[in-house]
Short mmCIF file of C-alpha atoms and ligand atoms in Angstrom, two decimals:
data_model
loop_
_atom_site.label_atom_id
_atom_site.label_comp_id
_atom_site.label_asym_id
_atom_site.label_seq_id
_atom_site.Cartn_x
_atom_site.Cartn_y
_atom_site.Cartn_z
CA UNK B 1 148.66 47.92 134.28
CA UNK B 2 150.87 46.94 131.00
CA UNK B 3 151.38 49.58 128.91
CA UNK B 4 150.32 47.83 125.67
CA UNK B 5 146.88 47.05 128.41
CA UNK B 6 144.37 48.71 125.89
CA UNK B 7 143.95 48.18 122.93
CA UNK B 8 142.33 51.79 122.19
CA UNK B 9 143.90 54.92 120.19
CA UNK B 10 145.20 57.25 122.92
CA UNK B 11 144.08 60.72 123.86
CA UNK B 12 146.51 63.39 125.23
CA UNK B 13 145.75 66.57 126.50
CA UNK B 14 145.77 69.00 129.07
CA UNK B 15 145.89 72.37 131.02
CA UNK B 16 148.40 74.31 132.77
CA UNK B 17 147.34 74.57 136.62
CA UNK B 18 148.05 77.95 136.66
CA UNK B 19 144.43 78.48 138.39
CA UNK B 20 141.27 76.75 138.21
CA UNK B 21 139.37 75.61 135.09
CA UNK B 22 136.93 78.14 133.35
CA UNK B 23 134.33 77.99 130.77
CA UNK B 24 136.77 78.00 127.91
CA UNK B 25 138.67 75.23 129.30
CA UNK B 26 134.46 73.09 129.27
CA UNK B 27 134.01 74.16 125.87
CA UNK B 28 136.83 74.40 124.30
CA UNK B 29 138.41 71.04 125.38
CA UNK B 30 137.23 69.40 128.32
CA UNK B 31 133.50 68.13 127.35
CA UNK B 32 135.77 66.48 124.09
CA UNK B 33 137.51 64.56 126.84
CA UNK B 34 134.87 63.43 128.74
CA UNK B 35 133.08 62.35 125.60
CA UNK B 36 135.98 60.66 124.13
CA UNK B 37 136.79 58.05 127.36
CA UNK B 38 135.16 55.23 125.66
CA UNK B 39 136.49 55.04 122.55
CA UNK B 40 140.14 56.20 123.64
CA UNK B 41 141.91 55.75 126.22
CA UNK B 42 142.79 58.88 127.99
CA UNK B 43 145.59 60.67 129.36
CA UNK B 44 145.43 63.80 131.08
CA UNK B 45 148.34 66.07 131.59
CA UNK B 46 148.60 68.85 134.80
CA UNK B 47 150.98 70.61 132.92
CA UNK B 48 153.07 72.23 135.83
CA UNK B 49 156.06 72.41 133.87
CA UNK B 50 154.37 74.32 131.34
CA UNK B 51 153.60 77.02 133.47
CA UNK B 52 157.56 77.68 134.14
CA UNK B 53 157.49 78.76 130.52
CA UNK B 54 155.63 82.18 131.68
CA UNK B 55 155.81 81.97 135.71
CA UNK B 56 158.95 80.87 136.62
CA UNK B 57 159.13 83.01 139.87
CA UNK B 58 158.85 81.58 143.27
CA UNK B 59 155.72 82.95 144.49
CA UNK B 60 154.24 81.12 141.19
CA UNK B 61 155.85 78.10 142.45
CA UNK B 62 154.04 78.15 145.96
CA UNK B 63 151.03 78.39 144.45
CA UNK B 64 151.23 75.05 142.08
CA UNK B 65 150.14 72.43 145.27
CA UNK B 66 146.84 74.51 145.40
CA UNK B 67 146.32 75.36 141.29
CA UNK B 68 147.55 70.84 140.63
CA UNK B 69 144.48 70.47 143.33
CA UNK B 70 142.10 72.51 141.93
CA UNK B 71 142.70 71.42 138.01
CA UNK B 72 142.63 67.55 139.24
CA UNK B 73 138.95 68.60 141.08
CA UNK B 74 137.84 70.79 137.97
CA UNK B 75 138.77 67.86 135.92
CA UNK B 76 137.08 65.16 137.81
CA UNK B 77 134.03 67.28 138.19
CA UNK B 78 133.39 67.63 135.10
CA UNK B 79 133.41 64.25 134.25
CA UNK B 80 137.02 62.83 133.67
CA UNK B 81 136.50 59.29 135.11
CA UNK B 82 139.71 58.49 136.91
CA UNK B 83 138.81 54.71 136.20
CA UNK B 84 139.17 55.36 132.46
CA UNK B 85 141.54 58.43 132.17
CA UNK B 86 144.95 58.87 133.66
CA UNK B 87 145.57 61.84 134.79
CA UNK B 88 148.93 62.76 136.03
CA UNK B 89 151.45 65.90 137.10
CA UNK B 90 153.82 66.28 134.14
CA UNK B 91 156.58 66.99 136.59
CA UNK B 92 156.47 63.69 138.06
CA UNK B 93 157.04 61.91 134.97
CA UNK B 94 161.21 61.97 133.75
CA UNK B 95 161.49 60.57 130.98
CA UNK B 96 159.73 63.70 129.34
CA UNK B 97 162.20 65.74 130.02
CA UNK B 98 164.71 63.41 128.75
CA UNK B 99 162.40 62.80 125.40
CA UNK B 100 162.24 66.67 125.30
CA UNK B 101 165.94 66.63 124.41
CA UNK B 102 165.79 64.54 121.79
CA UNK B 103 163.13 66.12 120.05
CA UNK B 104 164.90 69.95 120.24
CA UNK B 105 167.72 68.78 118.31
CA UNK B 106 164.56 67.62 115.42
CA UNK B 107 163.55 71.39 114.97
CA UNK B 108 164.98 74.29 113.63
CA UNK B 109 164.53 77.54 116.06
CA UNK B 110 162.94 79.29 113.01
CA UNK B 111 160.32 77.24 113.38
CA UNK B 112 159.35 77.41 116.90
CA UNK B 113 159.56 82.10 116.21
CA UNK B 114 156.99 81.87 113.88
CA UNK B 115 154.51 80.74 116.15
CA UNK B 116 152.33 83.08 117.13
CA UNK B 117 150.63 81.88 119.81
CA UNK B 118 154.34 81.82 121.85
CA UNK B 119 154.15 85.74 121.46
CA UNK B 120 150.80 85.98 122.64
CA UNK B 121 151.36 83.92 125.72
CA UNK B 122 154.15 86.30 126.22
CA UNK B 123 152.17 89.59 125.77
CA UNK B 124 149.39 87.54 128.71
CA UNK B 125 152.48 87.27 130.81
CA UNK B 126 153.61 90.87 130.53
CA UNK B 127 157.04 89.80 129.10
CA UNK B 128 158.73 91.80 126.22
CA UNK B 129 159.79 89.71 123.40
CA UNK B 130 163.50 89.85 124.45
CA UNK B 131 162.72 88.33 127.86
CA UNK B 132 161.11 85.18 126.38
CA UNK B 133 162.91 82.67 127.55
CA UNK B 134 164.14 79.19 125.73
CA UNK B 135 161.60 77.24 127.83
CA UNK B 136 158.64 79.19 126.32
CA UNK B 137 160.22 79.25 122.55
CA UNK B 138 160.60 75.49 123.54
CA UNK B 139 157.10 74.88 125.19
CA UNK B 140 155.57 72.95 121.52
CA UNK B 141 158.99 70.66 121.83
CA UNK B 142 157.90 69.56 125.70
CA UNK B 143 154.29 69.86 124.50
CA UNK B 144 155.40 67.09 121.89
CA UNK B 145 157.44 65.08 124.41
CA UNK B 146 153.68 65.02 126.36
CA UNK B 147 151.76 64.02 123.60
CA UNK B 148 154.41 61.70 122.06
CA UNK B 149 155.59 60.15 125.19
CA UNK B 150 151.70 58.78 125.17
CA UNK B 151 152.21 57.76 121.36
CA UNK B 152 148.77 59.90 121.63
CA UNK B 153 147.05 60.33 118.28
CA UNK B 154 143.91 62.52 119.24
CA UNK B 155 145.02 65.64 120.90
CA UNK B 156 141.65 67.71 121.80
CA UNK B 157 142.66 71.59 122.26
CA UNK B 158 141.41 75.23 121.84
CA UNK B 159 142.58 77.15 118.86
CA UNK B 160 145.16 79.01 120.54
CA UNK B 161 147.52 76.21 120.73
CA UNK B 162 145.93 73.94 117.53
CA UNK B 163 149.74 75.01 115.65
CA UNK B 164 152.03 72.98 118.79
CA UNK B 165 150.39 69.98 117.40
CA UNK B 166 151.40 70.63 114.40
CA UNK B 167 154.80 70.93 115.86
CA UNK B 168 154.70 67.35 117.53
CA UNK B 169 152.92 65.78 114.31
CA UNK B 170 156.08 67.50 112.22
CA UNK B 171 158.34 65.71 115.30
CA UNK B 172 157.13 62.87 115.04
CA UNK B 173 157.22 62.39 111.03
CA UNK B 174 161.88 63.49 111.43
CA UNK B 175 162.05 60.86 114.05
CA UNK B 176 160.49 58.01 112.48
CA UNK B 177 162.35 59.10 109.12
CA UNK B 178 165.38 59.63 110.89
CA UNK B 179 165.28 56.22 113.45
CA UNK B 180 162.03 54.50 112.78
CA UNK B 181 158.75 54.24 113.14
CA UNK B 182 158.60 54.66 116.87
CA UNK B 183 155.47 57.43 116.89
CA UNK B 184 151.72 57.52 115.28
CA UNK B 185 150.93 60.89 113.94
CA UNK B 186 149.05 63.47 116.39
CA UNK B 187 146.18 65.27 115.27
CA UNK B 188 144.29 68.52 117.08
CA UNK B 189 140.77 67.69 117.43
CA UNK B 190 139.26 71.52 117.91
CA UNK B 191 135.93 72.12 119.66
CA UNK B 192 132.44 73.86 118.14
CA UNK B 193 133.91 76.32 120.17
CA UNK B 194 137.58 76.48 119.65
CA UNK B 195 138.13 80.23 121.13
CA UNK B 196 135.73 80.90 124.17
CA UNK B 197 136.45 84.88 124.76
CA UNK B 198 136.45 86.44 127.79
CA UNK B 199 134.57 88.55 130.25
CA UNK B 200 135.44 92.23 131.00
CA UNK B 201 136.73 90.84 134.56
CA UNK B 202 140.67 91.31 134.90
CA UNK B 203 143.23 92.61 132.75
CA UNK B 204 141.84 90.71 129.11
CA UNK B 205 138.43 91.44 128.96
CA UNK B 206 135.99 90.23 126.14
CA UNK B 207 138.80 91.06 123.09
CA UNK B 208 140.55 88.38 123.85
CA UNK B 209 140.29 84.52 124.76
CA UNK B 210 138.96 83.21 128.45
CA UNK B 211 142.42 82.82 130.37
CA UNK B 212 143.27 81.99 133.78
CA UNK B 213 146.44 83.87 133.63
CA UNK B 214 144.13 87.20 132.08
CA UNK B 215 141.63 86.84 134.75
CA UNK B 216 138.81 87.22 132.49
CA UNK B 217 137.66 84.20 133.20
CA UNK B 218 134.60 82.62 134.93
CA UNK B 219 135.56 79.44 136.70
CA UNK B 220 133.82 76.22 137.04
CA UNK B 221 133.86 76.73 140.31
CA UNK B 222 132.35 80.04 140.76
CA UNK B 223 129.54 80.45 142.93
CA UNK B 224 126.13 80.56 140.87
CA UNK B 225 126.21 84.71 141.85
CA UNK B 226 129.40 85.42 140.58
CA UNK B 227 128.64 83.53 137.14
CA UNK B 228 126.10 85.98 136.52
CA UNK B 229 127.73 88.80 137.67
CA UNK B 230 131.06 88.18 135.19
CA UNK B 231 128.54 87.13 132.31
CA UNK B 232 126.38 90.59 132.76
CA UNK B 233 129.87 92.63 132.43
CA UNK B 234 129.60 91.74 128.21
CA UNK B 235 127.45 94.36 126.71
CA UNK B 236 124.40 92.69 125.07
CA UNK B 237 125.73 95.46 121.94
CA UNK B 238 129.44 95.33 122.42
CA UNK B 239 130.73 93.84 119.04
CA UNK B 240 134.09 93.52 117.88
CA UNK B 241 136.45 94.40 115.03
CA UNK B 242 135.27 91.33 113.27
CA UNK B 243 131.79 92.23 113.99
CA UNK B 244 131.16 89.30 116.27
CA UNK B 245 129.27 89.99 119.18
CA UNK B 246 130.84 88.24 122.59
CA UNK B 247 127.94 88.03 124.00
CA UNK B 248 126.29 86.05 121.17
CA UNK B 249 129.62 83.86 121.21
CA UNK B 250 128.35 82.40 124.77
CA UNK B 251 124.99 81.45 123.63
CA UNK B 252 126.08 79.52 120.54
CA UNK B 253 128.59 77.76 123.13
CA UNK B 254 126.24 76.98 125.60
CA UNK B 255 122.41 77.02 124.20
CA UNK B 256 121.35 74.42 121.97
CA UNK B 257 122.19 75.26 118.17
CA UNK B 258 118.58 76.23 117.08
CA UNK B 259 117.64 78.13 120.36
CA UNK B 260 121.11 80.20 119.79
CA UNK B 261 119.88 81.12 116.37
CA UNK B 262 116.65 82.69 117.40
CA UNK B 263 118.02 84.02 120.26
CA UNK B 264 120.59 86.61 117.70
CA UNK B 265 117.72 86.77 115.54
CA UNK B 266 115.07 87.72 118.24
CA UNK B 267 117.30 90.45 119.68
CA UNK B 268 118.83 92.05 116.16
CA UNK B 269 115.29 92.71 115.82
CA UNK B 270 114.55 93.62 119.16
CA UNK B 271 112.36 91.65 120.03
CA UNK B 272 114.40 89.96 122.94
CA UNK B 273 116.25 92.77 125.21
CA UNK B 274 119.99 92.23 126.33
CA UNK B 275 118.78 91.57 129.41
CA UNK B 276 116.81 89.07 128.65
CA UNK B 277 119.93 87.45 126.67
CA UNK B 278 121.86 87.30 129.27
CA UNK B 279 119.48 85.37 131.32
CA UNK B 280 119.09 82.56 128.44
CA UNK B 281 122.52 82.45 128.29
CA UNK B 282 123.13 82.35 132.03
CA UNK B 283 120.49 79.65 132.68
CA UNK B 284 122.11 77.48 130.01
CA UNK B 285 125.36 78.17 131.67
CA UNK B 286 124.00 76.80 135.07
CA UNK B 287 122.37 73.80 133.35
CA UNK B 288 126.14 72.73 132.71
CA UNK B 289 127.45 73.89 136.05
CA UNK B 290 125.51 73.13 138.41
CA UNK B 291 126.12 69.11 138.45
CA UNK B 292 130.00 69.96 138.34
CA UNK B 293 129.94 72.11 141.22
CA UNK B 294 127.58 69.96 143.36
CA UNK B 295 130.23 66.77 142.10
CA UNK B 296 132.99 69.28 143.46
CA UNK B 297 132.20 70.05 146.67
CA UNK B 298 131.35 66.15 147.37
CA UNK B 299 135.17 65.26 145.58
CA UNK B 300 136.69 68.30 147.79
CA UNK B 301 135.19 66.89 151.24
CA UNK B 302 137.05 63.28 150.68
CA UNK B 303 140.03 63.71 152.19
CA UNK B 304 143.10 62.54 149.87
CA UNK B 305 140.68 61.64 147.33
CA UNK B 306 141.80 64.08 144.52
CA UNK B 307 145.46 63.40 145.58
CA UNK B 308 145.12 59.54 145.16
CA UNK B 309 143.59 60.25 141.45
CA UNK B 310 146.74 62.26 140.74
CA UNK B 311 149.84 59.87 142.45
CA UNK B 312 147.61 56.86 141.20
CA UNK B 313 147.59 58.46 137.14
CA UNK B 314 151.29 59.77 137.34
CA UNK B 315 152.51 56.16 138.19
CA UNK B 316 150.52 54.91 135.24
CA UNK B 317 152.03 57.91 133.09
CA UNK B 318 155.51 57.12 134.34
CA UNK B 319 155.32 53.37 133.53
CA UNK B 320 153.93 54.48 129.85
CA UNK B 321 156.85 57.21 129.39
CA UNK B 322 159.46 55.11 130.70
CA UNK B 323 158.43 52.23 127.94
CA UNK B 324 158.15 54.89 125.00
CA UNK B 325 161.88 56.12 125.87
CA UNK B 326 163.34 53.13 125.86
CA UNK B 327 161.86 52.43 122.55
CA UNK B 328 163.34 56.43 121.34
CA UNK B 329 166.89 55.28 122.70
CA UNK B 330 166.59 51.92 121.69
CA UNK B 331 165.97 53.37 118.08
CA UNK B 332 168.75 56.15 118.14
CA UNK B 333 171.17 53.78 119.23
CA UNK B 334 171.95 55.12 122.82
CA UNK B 335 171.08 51.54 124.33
CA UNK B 336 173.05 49.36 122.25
CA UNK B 337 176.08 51.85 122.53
CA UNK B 338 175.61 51.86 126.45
CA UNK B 339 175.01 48.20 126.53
CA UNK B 340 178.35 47.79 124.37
CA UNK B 341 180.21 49.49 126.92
CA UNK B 342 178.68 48.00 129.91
CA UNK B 343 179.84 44.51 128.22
CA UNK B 344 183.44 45.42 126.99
CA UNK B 345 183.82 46.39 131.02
CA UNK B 346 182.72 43.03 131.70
CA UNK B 347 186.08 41.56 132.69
CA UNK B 348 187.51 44.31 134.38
CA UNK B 349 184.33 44.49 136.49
CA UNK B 350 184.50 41.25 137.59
CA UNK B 351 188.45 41.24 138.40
CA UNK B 352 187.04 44.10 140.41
CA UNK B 353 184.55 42.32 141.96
CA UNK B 354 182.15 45.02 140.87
CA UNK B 355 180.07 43.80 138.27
CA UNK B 356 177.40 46.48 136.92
P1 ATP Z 401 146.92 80.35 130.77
O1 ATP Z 401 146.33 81.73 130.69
O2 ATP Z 401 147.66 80.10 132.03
O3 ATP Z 401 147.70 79.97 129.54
P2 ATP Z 401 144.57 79.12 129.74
O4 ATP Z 401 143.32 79.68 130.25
O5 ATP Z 401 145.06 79.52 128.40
O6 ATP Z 401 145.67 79.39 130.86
P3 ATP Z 401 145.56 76.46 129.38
O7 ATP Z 401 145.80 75.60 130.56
O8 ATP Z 401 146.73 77.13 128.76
O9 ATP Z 401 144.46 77.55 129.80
O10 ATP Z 401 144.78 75.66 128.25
C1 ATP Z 401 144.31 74.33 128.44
C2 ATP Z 401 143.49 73.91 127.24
O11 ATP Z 401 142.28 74.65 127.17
C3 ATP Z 401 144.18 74.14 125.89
O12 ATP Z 401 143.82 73.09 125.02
C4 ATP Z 401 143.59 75.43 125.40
O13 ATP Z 401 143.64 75.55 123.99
C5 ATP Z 401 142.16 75.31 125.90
N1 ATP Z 401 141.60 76.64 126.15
C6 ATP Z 401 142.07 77.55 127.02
N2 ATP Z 401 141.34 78.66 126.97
C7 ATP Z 401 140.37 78.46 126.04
C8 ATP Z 401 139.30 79.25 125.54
N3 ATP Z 401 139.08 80.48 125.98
N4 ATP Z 401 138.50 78.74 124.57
C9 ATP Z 401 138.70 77.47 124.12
N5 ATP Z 401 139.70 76.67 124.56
C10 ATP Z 401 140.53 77.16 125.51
MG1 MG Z 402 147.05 78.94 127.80
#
């Protein structure tokens, strides 16, 4: 396919496969993709790469084959239509990393500190603030190379990471001031339910947001018993700081908007009990999982089915990123001052009988 085949805005966005897809992951970001692959057309990142930025070591590493496989199922259960969307392995596209390089040198490092998200990520990762690396300070600028390389203008993502697209819409803008217009503007497109928190399962329990690499998380594919059994760990009373009750969080996310409103008001009054919440909850949980996981375990018995989607969507990718950094050195100048040199070699290279 050309790259200029569709005449749609594009979508970019993604997930790190640093273990399967949770509820957060529906909520906050994947149901916008699904709904969007109509109107736009998509592109879906596996962010491997990404996931250097926290787990760099080697046993991390051996798991990515099995966390790329999973993400690409989650995805596709769920809805991602790999007829519409691409969806590709960031790794196995180049010319982002190449595209990466030009951006850093667009972006003061003050910048990239006062994000506070990057900290956070580091505090899930158990690393002090002197051991984060460049790659994680850096992870907006190759989150920018992602979305950019796409020439992506919707960019639907949770609220923990709503700031890096302000980081590749503020890339964008120096580039095209600085070269050209070679880049539209991105734009975060946040959820109903931008910050899904967690369950008291793992190491972040319900003060903090769902995360794979927290472990309070329950996954798309969990079995229909081990939903319940992570949902029923929130205390119907627990409330936090802000006075937001976790609990209540879930049914606004997954009950219809009317039906979560009496639910809150039926049990501040006590009129419904907290076991009875969880079960509303729960069952409108299962109304959205149970077609993914029955779609999943179909997907997961086709042998080289998932891995098609994923070669299949990084070829696409590649031939899109490839185009979009020609354009980038085409506008800085580094093809016209290669091709000047290639030609001013001209003679020589044919005396030589070596012409390039
Ligand atoms: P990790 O802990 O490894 O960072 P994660 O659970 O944060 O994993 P990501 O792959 O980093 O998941 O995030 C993928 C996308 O899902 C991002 O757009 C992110 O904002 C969104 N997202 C992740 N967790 C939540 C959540 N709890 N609520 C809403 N959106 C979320
Ligand atoms: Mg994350």
């Amino acid at each position: 396919m050309a790259d200029n085949a569709s005449s749609k805005p594009r979508l970019l966005t993604g997930d790190r496969p640093t273990g399967p897809l949770h509820l957060g992951h529906l909520v906050g970001s994947l149901e916008a993709r699904v709904e969007s692959q109509d109107t736009h057309e998509c592109f879906i990142i596996v962010a491997d790469l990404h996931t250097l930025t926290t787990r760099p070591q080697k046993q991390f590493l051996d798991d990515l084959p099995r966390n790329v496989r999973d993400v690409v199922l989650d995805l596709v259960s769920a809805g991602i239509d790999p007829a519409k969307a691409t969806i590709y392995l960031q790794s196995g596209v180049p010319a982002v990393y190449d595209l990466s390089v030009f951006l850093s040198m667009l972006i003061p490092k003050r910048r990239l500190e006062q994000i506070k998200s990057l900290k956070a990520m580091a505090v899930a990762a158990q690393l002090t603030e002197d051991a984060m690396t460049l790659g994680l300070l850096a992870y907006p600028v190759l989150q920018a190379a992602d979305i950019l390389m796409a020439r992506a203008t919707l960019v639907p993502v949770g609220q923990d990471i709503e700031e890096h697209i302000d980081v590749a819409r503020e890339l964008a803008m120096v580039f095209n001031d600085l070269y050209g217009e070679v880049f539209p503007l991105p734009q975060a497109k946040l959820s109903r339910t931008p910050i899904l928190p967690g369950v008291n399962v793992g190491v972040g329990g319900t003060g903090t947001k769902m995360s794979k690499s927290l472990g309070n998380a329950i996954y798309l594919k969990d079995s229909k018993v081990d939903v319940a059994d992570k949902l029923r760990t929130i205390d119907p009373d627990e409330k936090h700081a802000d006075g937001q009750s976790p609990l209540l969080a879930y049914a606004r996310a997954f009950c219809a908007p009317e039906a979560a409103a009496d639910l809150a008001r039926d049990f501040d009054a006590g009129k419904v009990t907290g076991s009875a919440l969880h079960d509303a909850v729960l069952q409108s949980i299962e109304a959205r999982l149970e077609p993914i996981r029955q779609r999943r375990s179909e997907l997961d018995s086709e042998t080289g089915l998932v891995e098609e989607i994923l070669v299949d969507g990084t070829i696409r990718a590649r031939t899109v990123a490839n185009r979009t950094l020609q354009d980038v050195r085409t506008a800085m100048g580094f093809e016209s001052m290669w091709s000047a040199f290639v030609d001013a070699t001209s003679e020589r290279a044919k005396a030589r009988k070596r012409p390039y």
